[in-house]
Tab-separated table of C-alpha atoms and ligand atoms in Angstrom:
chain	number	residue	atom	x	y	z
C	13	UNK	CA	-14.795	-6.054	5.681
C	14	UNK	CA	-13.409	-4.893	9.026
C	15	UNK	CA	-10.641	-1.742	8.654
C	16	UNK	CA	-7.670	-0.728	10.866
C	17	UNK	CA	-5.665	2.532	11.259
C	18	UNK	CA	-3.032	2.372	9.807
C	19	UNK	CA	-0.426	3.047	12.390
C	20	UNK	CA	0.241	6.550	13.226
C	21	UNK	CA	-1.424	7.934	10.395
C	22	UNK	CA	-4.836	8.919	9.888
C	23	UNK	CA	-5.644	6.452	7.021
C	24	UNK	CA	-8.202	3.445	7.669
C	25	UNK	CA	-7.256	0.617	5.026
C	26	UNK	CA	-8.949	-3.113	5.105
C	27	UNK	CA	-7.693	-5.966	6.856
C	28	UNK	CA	-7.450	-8.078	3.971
C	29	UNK	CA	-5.774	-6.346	1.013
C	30	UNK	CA	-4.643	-6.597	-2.291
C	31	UNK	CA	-0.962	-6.807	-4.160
C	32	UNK	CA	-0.576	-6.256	-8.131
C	33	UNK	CA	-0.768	-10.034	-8.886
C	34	UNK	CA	-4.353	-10.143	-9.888
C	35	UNK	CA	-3.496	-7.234	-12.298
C	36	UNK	CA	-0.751	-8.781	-14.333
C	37	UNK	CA	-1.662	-10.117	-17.820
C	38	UNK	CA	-5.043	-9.243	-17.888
C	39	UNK	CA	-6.544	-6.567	-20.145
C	40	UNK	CA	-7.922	-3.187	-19.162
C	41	UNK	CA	-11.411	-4.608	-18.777
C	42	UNK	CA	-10.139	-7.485	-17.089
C	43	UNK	CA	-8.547	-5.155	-14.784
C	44	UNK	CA	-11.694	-2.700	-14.354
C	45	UNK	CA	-13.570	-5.433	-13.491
C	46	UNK	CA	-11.655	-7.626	-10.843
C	47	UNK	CA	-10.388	-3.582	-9.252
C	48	UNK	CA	-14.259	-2.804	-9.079
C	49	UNK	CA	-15.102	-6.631	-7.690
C	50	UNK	CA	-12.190	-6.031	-5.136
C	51	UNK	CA	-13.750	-2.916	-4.372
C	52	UNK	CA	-17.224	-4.118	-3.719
C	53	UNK	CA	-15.686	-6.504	-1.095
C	54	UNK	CA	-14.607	-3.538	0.595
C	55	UNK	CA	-10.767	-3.803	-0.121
C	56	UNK	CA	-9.232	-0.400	-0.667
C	57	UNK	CA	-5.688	-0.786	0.014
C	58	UNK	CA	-2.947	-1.967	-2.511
C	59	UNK	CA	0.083	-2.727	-3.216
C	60	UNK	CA	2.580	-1.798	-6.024
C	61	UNK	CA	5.922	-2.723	-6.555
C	62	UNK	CA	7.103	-2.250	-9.994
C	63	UNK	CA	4.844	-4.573	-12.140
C	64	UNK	CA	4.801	-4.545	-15.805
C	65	UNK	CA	3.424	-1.252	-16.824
C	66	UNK	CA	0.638	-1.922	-18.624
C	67	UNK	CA	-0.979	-3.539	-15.503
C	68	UNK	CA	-0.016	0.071	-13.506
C	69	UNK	CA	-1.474	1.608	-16.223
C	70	UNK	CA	-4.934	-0.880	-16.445
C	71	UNK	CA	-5.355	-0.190	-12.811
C	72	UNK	CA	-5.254	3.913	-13.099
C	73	UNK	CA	-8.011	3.828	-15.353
C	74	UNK	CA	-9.764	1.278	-13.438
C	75	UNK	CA	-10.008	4.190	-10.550
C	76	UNK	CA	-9.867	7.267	-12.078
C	77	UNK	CA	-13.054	7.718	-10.919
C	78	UNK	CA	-12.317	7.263	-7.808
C	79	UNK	CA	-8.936	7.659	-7.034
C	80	UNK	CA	-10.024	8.788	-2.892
C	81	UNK	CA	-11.321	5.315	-2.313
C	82	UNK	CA	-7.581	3.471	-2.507
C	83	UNK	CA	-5.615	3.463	-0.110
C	84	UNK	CA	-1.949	2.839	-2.659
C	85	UNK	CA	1.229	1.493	-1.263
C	86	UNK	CA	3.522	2.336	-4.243
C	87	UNK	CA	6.920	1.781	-4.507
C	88	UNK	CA	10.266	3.407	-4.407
C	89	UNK	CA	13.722	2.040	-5.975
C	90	UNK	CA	11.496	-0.642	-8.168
C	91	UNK	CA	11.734	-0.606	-11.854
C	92	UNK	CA	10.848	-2.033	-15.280
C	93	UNK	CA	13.953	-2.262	-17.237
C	94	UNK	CA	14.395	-4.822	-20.144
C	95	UNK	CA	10.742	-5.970	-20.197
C	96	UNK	CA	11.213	-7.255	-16.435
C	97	UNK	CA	10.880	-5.724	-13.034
C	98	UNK	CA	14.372	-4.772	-11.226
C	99	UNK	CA	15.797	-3.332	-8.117
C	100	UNK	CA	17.648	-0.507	-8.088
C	101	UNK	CA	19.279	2.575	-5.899
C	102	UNK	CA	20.225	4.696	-8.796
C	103	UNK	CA	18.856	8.090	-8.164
C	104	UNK	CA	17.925	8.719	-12.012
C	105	UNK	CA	16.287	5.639	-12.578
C	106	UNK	CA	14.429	5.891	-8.709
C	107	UNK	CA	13.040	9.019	-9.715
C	108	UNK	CA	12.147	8.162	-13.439
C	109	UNK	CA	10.676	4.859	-11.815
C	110	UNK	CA	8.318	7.005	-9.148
C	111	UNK	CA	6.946	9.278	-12.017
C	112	UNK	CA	6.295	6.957	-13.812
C	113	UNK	CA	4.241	4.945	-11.567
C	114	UNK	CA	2.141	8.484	-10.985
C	115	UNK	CA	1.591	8.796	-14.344
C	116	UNK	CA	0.117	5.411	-14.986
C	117	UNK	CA	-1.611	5.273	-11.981
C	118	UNK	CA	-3.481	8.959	-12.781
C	119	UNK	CA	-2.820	10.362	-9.388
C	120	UNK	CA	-0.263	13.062	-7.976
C	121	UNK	CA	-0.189	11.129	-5.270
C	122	UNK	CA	0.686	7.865	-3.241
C	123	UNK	CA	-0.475	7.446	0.199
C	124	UNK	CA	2.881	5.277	1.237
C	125	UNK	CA	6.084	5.617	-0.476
C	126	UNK	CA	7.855	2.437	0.087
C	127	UNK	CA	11.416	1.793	-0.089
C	128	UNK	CA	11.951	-1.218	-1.672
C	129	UNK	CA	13.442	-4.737	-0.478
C	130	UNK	CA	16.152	-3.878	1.902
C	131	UNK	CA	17.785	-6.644	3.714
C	132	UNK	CA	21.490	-6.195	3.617
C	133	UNK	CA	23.481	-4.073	6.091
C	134	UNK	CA	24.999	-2.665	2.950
C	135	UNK	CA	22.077	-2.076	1.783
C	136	UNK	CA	20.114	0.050	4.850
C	137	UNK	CA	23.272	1.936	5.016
C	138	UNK	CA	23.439	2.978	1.161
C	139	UNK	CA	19.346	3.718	1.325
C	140	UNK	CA	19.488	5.767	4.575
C	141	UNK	CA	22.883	7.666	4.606
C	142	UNK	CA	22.437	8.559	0.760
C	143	UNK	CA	20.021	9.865	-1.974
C	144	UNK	CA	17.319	7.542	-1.492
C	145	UNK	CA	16.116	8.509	1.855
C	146	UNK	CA	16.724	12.144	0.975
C	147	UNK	CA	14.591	11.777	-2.195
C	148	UNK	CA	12.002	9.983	0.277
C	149	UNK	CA	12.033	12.843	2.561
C	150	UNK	CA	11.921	15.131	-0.084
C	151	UNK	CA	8.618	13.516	-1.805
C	152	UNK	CA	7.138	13.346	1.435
C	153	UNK	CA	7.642	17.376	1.620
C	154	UNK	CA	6.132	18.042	-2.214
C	155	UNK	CA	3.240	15.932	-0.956
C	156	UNK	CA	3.632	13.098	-3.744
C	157	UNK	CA	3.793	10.696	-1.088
C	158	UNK	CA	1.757	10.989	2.406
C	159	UNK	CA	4.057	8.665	4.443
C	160	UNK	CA	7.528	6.559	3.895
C	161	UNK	CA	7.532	3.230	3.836
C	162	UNK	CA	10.094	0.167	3.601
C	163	UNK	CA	9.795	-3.474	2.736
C	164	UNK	CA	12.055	-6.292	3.812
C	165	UNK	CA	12.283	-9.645	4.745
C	166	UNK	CA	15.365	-9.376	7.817
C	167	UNK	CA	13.762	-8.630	11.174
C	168	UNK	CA	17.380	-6.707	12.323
C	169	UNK	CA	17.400	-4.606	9.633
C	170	UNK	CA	13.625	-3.836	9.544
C	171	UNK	CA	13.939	-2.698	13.299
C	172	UNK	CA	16.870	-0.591	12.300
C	173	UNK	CA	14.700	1.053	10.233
C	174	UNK	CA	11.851	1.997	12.425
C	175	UNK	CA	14.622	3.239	14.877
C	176	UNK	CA	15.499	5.805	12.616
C	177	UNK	CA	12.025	7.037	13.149
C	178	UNK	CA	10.979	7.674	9.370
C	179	UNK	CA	9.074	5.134	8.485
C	180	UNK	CA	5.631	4.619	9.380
C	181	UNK	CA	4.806	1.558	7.365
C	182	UNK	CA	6.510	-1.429	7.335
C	183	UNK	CA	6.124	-4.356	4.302
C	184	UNK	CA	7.359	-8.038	5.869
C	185	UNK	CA	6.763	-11.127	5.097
C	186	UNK	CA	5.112	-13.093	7.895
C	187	UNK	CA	3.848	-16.415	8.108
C	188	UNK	CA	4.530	-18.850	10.978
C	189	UNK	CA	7.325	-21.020	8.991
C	190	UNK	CA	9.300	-17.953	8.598
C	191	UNK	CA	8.788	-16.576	11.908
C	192	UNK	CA	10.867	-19.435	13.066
C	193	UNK	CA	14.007	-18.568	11.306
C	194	UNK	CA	16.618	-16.661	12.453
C	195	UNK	CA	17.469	-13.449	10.559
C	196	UNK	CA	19.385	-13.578	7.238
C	197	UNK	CA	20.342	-10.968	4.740
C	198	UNK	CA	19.082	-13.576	1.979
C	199	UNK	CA	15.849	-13.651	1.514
C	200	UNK	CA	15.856	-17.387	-0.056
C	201	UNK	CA	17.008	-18.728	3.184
C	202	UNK	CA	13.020	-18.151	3.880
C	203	UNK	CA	12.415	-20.891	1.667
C	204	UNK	CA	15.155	-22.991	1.543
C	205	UNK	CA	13.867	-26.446	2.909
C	206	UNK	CA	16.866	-27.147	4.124
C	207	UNK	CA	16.470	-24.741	6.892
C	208	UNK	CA	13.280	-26.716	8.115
C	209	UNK	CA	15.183	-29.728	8.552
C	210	UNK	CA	16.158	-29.145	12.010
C	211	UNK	CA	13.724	-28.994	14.805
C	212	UNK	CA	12.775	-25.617	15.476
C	213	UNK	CA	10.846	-23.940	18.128
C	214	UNK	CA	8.524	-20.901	18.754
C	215	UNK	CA	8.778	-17.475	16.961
C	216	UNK	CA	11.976	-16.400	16.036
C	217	UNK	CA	13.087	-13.753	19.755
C	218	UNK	CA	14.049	-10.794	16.703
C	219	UNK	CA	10.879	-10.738	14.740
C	220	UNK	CA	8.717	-11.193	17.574
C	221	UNK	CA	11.114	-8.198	18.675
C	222	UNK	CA	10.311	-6.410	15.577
C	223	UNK	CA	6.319	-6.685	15.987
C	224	UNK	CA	6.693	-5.369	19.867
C	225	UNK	CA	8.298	-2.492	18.302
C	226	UNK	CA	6.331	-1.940	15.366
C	227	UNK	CA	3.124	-2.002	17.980
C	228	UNK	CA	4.854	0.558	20.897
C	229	UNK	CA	6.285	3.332	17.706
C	230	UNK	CA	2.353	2.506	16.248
C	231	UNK	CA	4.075	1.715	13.149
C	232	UNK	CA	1.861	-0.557	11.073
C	233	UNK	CA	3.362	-3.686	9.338
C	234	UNK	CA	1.245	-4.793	5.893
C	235	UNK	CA	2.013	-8.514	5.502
C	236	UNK	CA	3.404	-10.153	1.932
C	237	UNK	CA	4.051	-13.767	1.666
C	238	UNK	CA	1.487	-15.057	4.285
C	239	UNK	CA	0.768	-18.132	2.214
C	240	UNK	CA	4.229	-18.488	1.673
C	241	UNK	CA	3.892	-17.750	-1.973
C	242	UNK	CA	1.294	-20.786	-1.900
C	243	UNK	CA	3.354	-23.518	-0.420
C	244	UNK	CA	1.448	-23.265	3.164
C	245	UNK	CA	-1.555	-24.022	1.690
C	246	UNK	CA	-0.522	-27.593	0.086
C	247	UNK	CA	0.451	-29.997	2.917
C	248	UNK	CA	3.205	-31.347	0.266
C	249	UNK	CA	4.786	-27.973	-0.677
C	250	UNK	CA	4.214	-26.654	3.739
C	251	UNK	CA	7.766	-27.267	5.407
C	252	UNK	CA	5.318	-27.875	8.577
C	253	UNK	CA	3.827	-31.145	6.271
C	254	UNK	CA	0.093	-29.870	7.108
C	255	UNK	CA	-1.798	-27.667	4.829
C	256	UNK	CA	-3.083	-24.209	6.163
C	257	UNK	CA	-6.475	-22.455	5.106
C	258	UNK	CA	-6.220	-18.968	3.737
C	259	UNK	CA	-8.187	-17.539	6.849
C	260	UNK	CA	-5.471	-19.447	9.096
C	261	UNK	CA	-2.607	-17.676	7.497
C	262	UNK	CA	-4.983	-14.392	7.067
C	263	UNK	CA	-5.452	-15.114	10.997
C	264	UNK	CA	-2.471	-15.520	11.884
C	265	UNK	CA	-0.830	-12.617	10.570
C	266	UNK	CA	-3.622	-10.763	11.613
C	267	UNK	CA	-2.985	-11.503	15.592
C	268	UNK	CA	0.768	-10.586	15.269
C	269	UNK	CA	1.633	-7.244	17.139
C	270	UNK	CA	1.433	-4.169	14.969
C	271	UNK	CA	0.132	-5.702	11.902
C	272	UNK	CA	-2.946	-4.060	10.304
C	273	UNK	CA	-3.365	-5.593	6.757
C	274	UNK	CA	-2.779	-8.503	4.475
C	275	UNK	CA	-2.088	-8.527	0.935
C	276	UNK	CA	-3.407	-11.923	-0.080
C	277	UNK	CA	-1.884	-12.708	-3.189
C	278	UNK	CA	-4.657	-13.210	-4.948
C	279	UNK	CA	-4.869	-13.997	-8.619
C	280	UNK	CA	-8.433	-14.507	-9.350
C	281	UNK	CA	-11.184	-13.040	-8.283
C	282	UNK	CA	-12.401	-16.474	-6.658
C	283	UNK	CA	-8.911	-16.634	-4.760
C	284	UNK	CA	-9.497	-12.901	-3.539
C	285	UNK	CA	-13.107	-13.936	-1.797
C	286	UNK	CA	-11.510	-16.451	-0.219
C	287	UNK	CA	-9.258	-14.461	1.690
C	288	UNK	CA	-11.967	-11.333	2.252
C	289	UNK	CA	-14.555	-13.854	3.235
C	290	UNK	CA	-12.273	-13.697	6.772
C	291	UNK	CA	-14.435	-10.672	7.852
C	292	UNK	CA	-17.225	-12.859	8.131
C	293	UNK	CA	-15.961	-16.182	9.300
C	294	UNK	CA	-16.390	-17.914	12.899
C	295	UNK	CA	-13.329	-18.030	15.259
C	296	UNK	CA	-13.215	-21.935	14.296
C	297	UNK	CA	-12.743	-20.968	10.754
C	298	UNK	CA	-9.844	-18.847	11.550
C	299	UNK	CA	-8.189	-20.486	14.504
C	300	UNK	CA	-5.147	-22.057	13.433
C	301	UNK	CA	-4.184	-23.161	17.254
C	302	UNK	CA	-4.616	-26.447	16.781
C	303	UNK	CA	-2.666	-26.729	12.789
C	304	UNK	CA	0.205	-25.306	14.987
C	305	UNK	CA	0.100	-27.588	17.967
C	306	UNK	CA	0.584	-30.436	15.815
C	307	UNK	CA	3.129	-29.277	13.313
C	308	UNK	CA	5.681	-32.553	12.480
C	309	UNK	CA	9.236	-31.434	14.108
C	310	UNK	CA	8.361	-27.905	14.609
C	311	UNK	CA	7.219	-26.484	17.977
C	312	UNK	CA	5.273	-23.346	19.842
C	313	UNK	CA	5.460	-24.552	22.995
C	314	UNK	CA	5.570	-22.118	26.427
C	315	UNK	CA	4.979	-19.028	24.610
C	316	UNK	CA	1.165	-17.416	23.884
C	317	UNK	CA	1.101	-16.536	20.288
C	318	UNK	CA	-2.280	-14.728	21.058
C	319	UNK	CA	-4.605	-17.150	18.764
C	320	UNK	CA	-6.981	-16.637	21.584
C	321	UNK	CA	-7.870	-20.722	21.205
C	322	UNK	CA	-8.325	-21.112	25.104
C	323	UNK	CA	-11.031	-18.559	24.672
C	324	UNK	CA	-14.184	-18.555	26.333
C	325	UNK	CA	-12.648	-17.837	29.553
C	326	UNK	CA	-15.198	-18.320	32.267
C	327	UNK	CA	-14.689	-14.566	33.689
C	328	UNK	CA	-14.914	-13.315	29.996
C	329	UNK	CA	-11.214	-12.102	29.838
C	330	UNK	CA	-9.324	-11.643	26.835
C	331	UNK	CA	-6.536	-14.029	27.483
C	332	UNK	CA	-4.922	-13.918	24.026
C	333	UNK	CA	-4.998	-9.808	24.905
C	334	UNK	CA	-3.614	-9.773	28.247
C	335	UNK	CA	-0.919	-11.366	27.040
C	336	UNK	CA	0.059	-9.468	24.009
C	337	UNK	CA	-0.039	-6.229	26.580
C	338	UNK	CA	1.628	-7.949	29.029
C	339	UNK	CA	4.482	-9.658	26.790
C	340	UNK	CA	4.519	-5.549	25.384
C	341	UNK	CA	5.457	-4.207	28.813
C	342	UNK	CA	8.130	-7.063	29.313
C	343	UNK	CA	10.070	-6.106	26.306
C	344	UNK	CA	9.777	-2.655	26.441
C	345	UNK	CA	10.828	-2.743	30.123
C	346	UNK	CA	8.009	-0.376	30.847
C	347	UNK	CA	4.466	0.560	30.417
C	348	UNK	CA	3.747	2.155	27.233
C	349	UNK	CA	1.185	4.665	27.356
C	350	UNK	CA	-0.836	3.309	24.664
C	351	UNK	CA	-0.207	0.027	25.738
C	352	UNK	CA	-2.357	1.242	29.265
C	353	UNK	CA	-4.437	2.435	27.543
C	354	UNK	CA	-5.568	-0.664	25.258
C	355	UNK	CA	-5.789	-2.649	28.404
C	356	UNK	CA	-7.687	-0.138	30.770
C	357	UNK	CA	-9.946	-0.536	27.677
C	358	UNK	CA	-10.509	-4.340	27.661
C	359	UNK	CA	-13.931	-5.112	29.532
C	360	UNK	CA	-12.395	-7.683	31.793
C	361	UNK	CA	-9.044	-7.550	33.559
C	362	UNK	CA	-6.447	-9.773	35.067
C	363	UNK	CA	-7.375	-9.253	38.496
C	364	UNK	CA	-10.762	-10.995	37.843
C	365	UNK	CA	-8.391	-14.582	37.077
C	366	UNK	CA	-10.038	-17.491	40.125
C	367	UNK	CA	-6.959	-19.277	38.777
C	368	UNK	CA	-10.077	-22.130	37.236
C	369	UNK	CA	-7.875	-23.841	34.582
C	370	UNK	CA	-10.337	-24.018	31.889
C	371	UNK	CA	-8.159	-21.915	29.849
C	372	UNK	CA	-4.982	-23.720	30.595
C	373	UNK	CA	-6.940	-26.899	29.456
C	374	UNK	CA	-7.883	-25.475	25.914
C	375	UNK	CA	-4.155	-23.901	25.323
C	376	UNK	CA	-2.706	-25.857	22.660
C	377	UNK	CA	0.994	-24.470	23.358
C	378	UNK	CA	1.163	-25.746	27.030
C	379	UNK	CA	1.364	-21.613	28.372
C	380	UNK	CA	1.292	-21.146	32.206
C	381	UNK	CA	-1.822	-18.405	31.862
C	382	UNK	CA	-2.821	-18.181	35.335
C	383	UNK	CA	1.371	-17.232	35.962
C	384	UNK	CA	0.470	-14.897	32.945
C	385	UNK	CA	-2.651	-13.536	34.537
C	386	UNK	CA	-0.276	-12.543	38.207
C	387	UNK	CA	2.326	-11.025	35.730
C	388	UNK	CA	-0.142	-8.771	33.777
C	389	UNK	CA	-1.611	-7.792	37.428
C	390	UNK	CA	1.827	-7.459	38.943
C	391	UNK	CA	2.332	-4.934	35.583
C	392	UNK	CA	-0.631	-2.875	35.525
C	393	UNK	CA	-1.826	-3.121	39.135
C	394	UNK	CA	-5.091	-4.999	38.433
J	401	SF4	S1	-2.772	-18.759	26.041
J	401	SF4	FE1	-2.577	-20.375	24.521
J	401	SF4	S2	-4.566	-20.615	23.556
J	401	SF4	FE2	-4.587	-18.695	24.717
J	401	SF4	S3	-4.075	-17.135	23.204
J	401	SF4	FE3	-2.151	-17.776	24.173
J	401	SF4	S4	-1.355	-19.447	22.922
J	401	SF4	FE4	-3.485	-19.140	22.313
J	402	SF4	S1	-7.828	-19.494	34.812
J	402	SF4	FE1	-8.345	-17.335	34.889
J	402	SF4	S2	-8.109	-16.664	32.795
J	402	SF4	FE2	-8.272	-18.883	32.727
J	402	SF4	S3	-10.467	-19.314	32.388
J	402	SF4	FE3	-10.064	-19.360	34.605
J	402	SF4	S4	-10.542	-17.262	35.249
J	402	SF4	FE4	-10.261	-17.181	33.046
């Protein structure tokens, strides 16, 4: 298993991640033993929204031993209520609904707080001008949670959020049919197959916005939904009519700006180790260049979505690299620091481009790299 930092805090989880799925209607041994399988694969970073409590509960005895080695995304604003699992902004039951998740889990402590599913302007502007954020904040102070967090599925209201400079851990859902929608306050729109009828082309300009920022404010974004809830794996269910591998999705999620983990919904153990088995698999097992290049109606055409498919270049650069720092600068209108930094880092630069072609020849999405190659040196000077 590789690990990333997670953002701009000091907390290393896995790439490849785990939600509450695989804890739901099992027993407590059940439970003990898929935690301690997950564990063994070197996963230590989880996600929980408000699942049925006996599953909260099975997994805080499952690490009570050893609590230290999760990394726990738990969340705020999600309850049980009436035997199922609701939303809510009511203070009472957002506070009852956080101790309670403490208590089962056996901990005095989450490492992210997330704020749960906002996607409505309403909604942002009841969570961060009211009790919610303040009870966030207030957490954070106590201790009982090490960082805030939010989850959404609306790239405009997601980057409002990391403007207000709280959050430092974002929960989208990302997965290259949704990147190509526009922005909607309802999150079925994601899914609606109507809304892959129409030809459609490249990543949607506001999420692609939304990783550039997450990357510059070192926010990090955790990914849910990168199978699409399943459908991108089954060429009949895919609105792109072609079936993905898990390590495609995992992949492709994976080489988005700013995102440093995936929670693979996994169910089984079995389903799990195909999704961790990414650490270990070749670049051909994870490239999903040439799935995308030949998606029925749907297009990413012109723009590098750093898959890094044109790869071997024959002066060793990082193509796929140089263009994620370069396309960085471009939005940003500057050069971020870090951003300098990452590329003064890379063991090849622009500058070393003899303008061969190869590379052009292996991109899949028709992009102009040796133009990209004289932009990146034009940005950073070599
Ligand atoms: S230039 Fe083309 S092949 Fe290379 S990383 Fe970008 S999109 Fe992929
Ligand atoms: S055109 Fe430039 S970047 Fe592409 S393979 Fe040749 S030297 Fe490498």
């Amino acid at each position: 298993m590789k690990y990333r930092k997670l953002g701009r805090t000091n907390i290393n989880v896995s790439e490849v991640s785990i939600g509450c799925e695989g804890l739901i209607d099992k027993s407590d041994e059940q439970v003990q033993h898929f935690v301690d399988k997950a564990r063994n694969m070197g996963v230590n970073f989880i996600d929980f929204y408000s699942s049925n409590p006996q599953a909260r509960s099975a997994f805080g005895k499952a690490i009570k031993d050893h609590r230290d080695d999760w990394v726990i995304e738990g969340h705020l604003c999600s309850v049980w209520k009436n035997d199922q699992y609701l939303r809510t902004r009511k203070i009472d039951e957002v506070k009852a609904g956080f101790e309670d998740l403490l208590e089962r889990l056996k901990t005095d402590y989450v490492d992210v707080g997330m704020i749960h599913y906002v996607d409505s302007q309403e909604d942002f502007d009841e969570v961060f001008t009211g009790e919610v954020i303040a009870y966030a904040l207030e957490l954070k102070k106590q201790g009982k949670i090490k960082h805030i967090g939010l989850s959404s599925h609306n790239p405009m209201i997601a980057r409002k959020a990391i403007e207000t400079g709280l959050i430092d851990v974002l929960l989208f859902s990302i997965n290259p049919c949704y990147d190509m929608l526009p922005a909607s306050e309802n999150v079925d729109d994601l899914w609606a197959d109507e809304n892959y009828e129409k030809p459609l082309t490249n990543i949607d300009s506001d999420r692609q916005a939304l990783y550039e920022l997450c990357e510059r404010e070192n926010v990090a974004i955790t990914v849910m939904k990168a199978f699409g809830g399943g459908d991108l794996l089954d060429a009949q269910l895919s609105p792109f009519g072609v079936s993905m591998t898990p390590l495609q999705c995992i992949h492709y999620c994976l080489t988005r700006p700013g995102v440093v983990s995936v929670m693979a919904g996994a169910h089984t153990i079995e389903e799990l180790q195909l999704s961790t088995f990414y650490s270990d698999a070749t670049n051909e097992e994870k490239d999903y260049a040439p799935i995308l290049a030949h998606v029925p109606k749907h297009s990413f055409i012109g723009n590098c979505v750093y898959c890094g498919h044109c790869a071997p270049c024959v002066k060793g650069i990082d193509v796929a690299s140089v263009n994620k720092f370069t396309d960085l600068c471009i939005a940003q209108g500057m050069i971020p620091e870090t951003v300098r930094e990452h590329y003064k880092l890379l063991a090849h630069h622009a500058s070393e481009c003899i303008a061969c072609g190869s590379c052009v020849h292996n991109c899949p999405f028709q992009v102009d790299i040796i133009s990209k190659m004289k932009k990146a040196v034009e940005i950073f000077g070599y």
